[in-house]
XYZ file of C-alpha atoms in Angstrom:
402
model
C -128.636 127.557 113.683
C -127.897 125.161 110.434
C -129.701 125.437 107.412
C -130.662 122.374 104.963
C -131.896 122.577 101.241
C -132.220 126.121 100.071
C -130.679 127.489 103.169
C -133.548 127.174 104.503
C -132.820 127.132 108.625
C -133.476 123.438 109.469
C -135.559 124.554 112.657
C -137.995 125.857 109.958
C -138.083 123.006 107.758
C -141.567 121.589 107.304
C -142.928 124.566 108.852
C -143.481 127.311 105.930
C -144.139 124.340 103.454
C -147.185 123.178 105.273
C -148.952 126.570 105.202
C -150.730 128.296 108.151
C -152.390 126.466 110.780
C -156.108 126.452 110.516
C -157.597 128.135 113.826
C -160.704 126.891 115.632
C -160.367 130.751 117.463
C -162.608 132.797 116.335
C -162.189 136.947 116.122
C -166.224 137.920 117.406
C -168.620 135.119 118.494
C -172.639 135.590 117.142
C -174.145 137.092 119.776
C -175.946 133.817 120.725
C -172.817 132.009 121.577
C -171.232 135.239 123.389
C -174.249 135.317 125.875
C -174.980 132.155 125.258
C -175.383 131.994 129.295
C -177.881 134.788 129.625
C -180.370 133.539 127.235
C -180.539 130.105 128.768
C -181.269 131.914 132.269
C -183.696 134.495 130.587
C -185.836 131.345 128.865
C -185.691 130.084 132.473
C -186.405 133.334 134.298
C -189.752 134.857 132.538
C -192.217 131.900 131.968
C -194.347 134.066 130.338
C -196.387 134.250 127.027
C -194.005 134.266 123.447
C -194.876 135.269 120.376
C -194.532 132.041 117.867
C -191.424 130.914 117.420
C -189.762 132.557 119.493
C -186.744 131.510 122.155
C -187.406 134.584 124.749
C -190.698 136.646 126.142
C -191.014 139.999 124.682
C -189.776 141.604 128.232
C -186.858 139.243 127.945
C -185.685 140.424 124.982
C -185.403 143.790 125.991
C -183.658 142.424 129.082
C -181.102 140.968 127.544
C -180.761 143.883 124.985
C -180.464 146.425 127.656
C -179.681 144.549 131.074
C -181.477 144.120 133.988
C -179.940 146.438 136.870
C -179.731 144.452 139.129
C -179.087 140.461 139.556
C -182.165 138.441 139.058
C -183.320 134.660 140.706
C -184.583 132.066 138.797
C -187.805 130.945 140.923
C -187.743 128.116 143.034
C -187.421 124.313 141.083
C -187.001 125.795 137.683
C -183.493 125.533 137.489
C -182.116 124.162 134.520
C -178.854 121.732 134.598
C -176.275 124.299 134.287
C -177.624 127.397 134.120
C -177.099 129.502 137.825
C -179.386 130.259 140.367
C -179.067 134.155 140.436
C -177.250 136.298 136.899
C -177.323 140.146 136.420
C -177.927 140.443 132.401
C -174.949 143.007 131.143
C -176.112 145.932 128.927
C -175.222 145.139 125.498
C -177.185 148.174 123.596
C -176.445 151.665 124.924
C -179.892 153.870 123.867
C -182.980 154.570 124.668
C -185.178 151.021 126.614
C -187.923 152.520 124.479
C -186.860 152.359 121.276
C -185.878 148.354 122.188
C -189.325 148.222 123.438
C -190.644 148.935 120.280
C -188.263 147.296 118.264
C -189.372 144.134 120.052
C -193.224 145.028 119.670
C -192.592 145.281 115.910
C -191.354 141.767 115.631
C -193.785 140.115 117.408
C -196.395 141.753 115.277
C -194.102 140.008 112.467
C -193.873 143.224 110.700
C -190.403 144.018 108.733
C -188.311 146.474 111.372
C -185.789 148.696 109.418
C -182.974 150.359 111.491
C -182.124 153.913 110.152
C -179.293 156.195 111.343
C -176.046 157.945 111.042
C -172.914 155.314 110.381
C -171.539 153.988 113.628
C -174.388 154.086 115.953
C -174.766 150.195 116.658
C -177.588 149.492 114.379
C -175.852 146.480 113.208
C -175.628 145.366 116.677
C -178.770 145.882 117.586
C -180.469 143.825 114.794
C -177.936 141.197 115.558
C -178.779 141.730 119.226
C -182.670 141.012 118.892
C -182.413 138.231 116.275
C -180.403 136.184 118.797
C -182.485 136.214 121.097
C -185.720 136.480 119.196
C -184.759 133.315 117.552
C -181.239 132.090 118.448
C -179.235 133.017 115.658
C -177.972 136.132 114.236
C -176.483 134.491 111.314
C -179.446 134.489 108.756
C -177.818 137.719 107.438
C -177.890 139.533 103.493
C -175.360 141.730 102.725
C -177.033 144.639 100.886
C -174.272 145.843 97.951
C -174.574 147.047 94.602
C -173.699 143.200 93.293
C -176.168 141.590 95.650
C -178.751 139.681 93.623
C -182.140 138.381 93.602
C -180.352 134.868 94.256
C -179.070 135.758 97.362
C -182.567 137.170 98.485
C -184.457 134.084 97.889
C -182.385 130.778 96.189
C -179.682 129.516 94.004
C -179.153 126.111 92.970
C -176.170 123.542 93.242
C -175.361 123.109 89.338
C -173.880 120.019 89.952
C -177.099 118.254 91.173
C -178.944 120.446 88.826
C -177.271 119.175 85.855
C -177.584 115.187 86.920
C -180.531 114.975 87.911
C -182.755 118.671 87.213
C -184.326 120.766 89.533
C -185.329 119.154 92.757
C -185.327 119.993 96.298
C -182.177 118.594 97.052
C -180.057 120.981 94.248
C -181.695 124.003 95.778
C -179.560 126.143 97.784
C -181.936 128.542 99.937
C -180.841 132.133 100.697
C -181.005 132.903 104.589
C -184.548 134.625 103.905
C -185.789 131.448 102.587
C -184.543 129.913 105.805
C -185.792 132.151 108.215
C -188.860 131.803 106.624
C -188.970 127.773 106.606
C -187.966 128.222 110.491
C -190.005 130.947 111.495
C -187.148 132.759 112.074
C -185.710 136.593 111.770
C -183.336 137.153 108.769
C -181.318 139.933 108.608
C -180.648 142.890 105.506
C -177.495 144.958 105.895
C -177.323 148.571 104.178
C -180.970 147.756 102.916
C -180.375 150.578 100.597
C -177.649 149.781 98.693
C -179.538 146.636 97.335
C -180.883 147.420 93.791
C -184.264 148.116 92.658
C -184.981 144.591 91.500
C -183.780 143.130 94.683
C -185.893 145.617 97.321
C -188.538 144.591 94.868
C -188.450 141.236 95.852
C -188.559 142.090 99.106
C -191.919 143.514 99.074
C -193.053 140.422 97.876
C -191.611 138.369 100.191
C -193.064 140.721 103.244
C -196.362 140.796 101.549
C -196.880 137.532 100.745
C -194.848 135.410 103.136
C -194.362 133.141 100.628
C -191.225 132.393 97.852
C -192.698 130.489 94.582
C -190.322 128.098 92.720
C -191.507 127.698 89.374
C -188.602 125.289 88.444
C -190.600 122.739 91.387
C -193.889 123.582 89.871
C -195.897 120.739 90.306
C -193.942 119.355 93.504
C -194.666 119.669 97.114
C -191.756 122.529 97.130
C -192.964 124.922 94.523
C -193.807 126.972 97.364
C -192.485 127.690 100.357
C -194.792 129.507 103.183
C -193.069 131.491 105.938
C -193.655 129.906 108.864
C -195.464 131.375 112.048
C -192.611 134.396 113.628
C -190.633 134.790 110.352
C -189.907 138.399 109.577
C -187.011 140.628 108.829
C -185.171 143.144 109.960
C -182.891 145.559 108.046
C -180.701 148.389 108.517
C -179.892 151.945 106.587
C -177.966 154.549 106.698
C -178.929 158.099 106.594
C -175.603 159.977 105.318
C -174.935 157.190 102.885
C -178.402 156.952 100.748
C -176.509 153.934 98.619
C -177.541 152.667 95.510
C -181.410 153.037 95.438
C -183.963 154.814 97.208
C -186.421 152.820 98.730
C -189.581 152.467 97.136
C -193.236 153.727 98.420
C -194.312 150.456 98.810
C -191.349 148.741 100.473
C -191.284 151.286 103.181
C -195.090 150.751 103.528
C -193.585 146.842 104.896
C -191.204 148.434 107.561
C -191.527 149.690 110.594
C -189.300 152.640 111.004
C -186.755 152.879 114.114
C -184.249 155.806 114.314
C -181.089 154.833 115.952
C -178.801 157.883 117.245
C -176.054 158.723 118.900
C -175.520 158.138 122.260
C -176.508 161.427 124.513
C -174.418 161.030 127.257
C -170.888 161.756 127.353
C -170.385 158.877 130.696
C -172.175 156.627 129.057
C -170.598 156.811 125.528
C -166.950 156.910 127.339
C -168.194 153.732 129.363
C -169.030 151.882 126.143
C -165.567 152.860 124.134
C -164.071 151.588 127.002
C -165.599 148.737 127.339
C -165.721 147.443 123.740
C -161.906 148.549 123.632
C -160.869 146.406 126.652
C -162.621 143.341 124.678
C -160.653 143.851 121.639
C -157.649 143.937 123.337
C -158.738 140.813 125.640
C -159.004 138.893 122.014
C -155.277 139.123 121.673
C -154.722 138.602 125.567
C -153.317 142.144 125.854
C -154.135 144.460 129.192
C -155.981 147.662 128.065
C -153.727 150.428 129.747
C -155.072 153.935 128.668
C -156.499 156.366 131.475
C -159.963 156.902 131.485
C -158.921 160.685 131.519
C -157.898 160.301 128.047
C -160.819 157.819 126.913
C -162.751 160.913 128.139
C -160.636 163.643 126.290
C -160.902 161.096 123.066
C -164.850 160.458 123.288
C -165.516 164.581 124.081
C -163.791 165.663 120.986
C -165.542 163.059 118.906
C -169.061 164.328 120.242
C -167.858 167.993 119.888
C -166.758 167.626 115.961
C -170.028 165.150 115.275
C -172.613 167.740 116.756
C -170.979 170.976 115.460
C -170.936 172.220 119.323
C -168.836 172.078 122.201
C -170.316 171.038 125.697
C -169.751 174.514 127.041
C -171.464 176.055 123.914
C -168.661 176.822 121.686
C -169.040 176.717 117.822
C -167.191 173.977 116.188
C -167.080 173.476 112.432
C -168.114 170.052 111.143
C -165.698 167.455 109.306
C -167.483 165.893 106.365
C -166.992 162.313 108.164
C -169.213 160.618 110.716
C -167.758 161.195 114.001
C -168.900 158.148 115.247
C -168.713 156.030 118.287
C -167.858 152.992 116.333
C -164.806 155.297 115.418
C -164.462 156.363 118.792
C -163.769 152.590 119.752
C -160.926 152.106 116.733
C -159.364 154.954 117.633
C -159.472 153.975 121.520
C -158.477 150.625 120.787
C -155.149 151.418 118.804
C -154.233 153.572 121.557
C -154.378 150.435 123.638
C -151.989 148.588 121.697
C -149.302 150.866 121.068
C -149.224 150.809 125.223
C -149.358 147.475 125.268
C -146.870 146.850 122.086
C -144.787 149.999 122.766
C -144.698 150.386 126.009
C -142.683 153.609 127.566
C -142.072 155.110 123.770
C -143.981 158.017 124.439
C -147.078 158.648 126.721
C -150.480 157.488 124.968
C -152.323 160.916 125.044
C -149.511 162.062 122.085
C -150.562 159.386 119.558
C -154.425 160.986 119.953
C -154.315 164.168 117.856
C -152.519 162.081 114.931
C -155.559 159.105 115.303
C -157.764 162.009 115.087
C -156.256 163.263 111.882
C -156.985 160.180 110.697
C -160.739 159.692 111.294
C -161.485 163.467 110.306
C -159.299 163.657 106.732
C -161.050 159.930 106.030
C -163.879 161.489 103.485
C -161.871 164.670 102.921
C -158.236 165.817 103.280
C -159.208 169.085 103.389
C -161.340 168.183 106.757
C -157.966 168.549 108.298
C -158.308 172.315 108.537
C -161.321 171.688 110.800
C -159.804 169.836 113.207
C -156.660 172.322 113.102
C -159.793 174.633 113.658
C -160.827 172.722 116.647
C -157.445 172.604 118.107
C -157.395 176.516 118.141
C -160.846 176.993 119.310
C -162.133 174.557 121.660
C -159.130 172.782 122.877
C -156.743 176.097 123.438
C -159.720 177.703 125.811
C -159.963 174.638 127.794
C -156.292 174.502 128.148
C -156.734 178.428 128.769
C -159.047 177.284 131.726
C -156.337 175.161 133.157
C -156.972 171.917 131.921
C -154.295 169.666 132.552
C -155.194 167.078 130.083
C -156.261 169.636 127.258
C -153.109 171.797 127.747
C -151.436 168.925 127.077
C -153.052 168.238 123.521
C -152.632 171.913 122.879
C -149.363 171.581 123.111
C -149.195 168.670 120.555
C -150.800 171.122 118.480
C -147.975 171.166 115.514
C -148.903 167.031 115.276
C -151.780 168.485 112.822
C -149.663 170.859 111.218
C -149.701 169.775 107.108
């Protein structure tokens, strides 16, 4: 191959100058536009009563949230140009229908809904989940941080347009919470908790009043803006990561509490780390090759070292991090693409105990002597027992060696 100026190869010239491409591809779709299908047949399907402003029926929701069982029919003549006849909704949330149930209750009641749980247990996805199809987007979203400010909460200004011409309408730049409430939609607060005292403070206000003043507009049309009929908000917590601030007394008084937990069942949890992996891996277009035997060995240690317990009843010590199913699904999904990238290296099951090293020493190094733990406790009696699949990892044993 010849090079030109710079020895540069000339097959690459113009190439590297330009920069990356922009792509129009995008990593995760908003949940509207991934089931952007099953919310047009739902808002077919159930003709029933809605709460104002909202896309979906209060059973729909929690149809779409955690699937119908079965394939429904839209009824006779109210078929909408391109939406099909007959669609079985796809579970999305993996819990409890009754916690959705009330979830869904809360909102239409227009009462703030705060999410609480351990790290990892889809609470995220389930807020995101029920915006969409409360009001069709997801995307009216805070990010709750240390740095996160009033502003973002209710509205900043464009200084350009503010230093032409003052304050006015047009320079203000409204936070999503001041556009969910204009729309009568459902905003969103991540890691509520984490926000500081000033900013939760506003928040009462906001969920009290259901109304933002702007006193630089005083004496115009906008100097205050009224939440329209089905605005409210939803927000999400952690309980082993307290953040920043404590909540006050009277901004818990505005929320509706919903604990989200792990998943109970060990088929159902190794279903949905399966599942999620095979859709990261479909992202890049690669085949998802791991045995569901080891998706299985991988999701039972993670429930073993989160709940202290073995499922036969053996003792386990705890690691200081989250064992997680969002966890679960990283770990699951690198194991994909080393088969997919390396293929033949070395059999899949060997990278596990290493991946696990790495999700247990996360908080604390020292965590790794718990999982060495593990290895000599639970995992050498099952491979005592004849496990094929757990005498294997017992013999990979020295991987976790330090």
């Amino acid at each position: 191959m010849g090079t030109g100026r710079g020895g540069r190869p000339a097959a690459l010239r113009g190439t590297a100058d330009k920069g990356p491409s922009v792509s129009t591809t995008r990593q995760v779709d908003p949940a509207e536009h991934a089931h952007a299908g099953e919310l047009a047949f739902l808002a077919a399907f159930d003709g029933g009563a809605r709460p104002p402003g909202w896309r979906l029926t209060p059973r729909a929701v929690v149809t779409f949230i955690v699937g119908s069982d079965g394939e429904l029919a839209l009824p006779k003549g109210k078929r909408p140009e391109g939406v099909p006849a007959k669609l079985e909704i796809a579970r999305k949330f993996v819990g409890d229908r009754s916690l959705v149930e009330r979830c869904v209750v809360t909102l239409a009641g227009e009462r703030g809904l705060l999410l609480v749980g351990e790290p990892g247990t889809a609470k995220s996805m389930l807020s995101e989940l029920l915006a969409a199809a409360v009001c069709g987007t997801s995307e009216l979203v805070v990010q709750g941080t240390a740095g996160t400010t009033e502003d973002q909460l209710r509205y900043g200004w464009n200084y350009a347009l503010l230093l032409a011409h003052g304050p006015s309408p047009e320079a203000l730049v409204p936070s999503p919470v001041l556009t969910a409430m204009r729309a009568g939609s459902v905003a969103r607060i991540e890691e509520i908790t984490r926000c500081l005292p000033e900013v939760q403070d506003a928040m009462v206000s906001i969920l009290s009043d259901r109304r933002i003043a702007v006193p630089e507009l005083s004496g115009t049309d906008g100097a205050t803006v009224h939440a329209a009929p089905g605005f409210t908000l939803i927000a999400t917590a952690n309980l082993r990561d307290r953040g920043v601030s404590e909540m006050s007394a009277a901004l818990k008084r505005r929320f509706n509490f919903e604990t989200v937990g792990p998943i109970p069942d060990l088929a159902q949890e190794t279903a949905l780390v399966g599942r999620q992996a095979r859709a990261a891996l479909d992202r890049v277009q690669t085949p998802f090759e791991v045995d569901e035997a080891v998706l299985e060995a991988l999701v039972t240690a993670f429930r073993d070292l989160r709940a202290g317990r073995s499922v036969e009843g053996w003792e386990v010590e705890r690691p200081s991090t989250v064992m997680s199913t969002a966890e679960a699904v990283a770990v699951a999904t690198s194991l994909g693409l080393a088969a997919a990238y390396f293929p033949g290296d070395r059999d899949v099951l060997s990278l596990l105990p290493a991946h696990l090293q790495g999700v247990v020493c996360k908080d604390d190094p020292a965590d790794g002597a718990k999982l060495l733990g593990y290895w000599d406790g639970a995992v050498r009696r099952r491979a005592e027992e004849g496990a094929r699949m757990w005498r294997q990892l017992w013999e990979l044993r020295d991987v976790l060696q330090p």
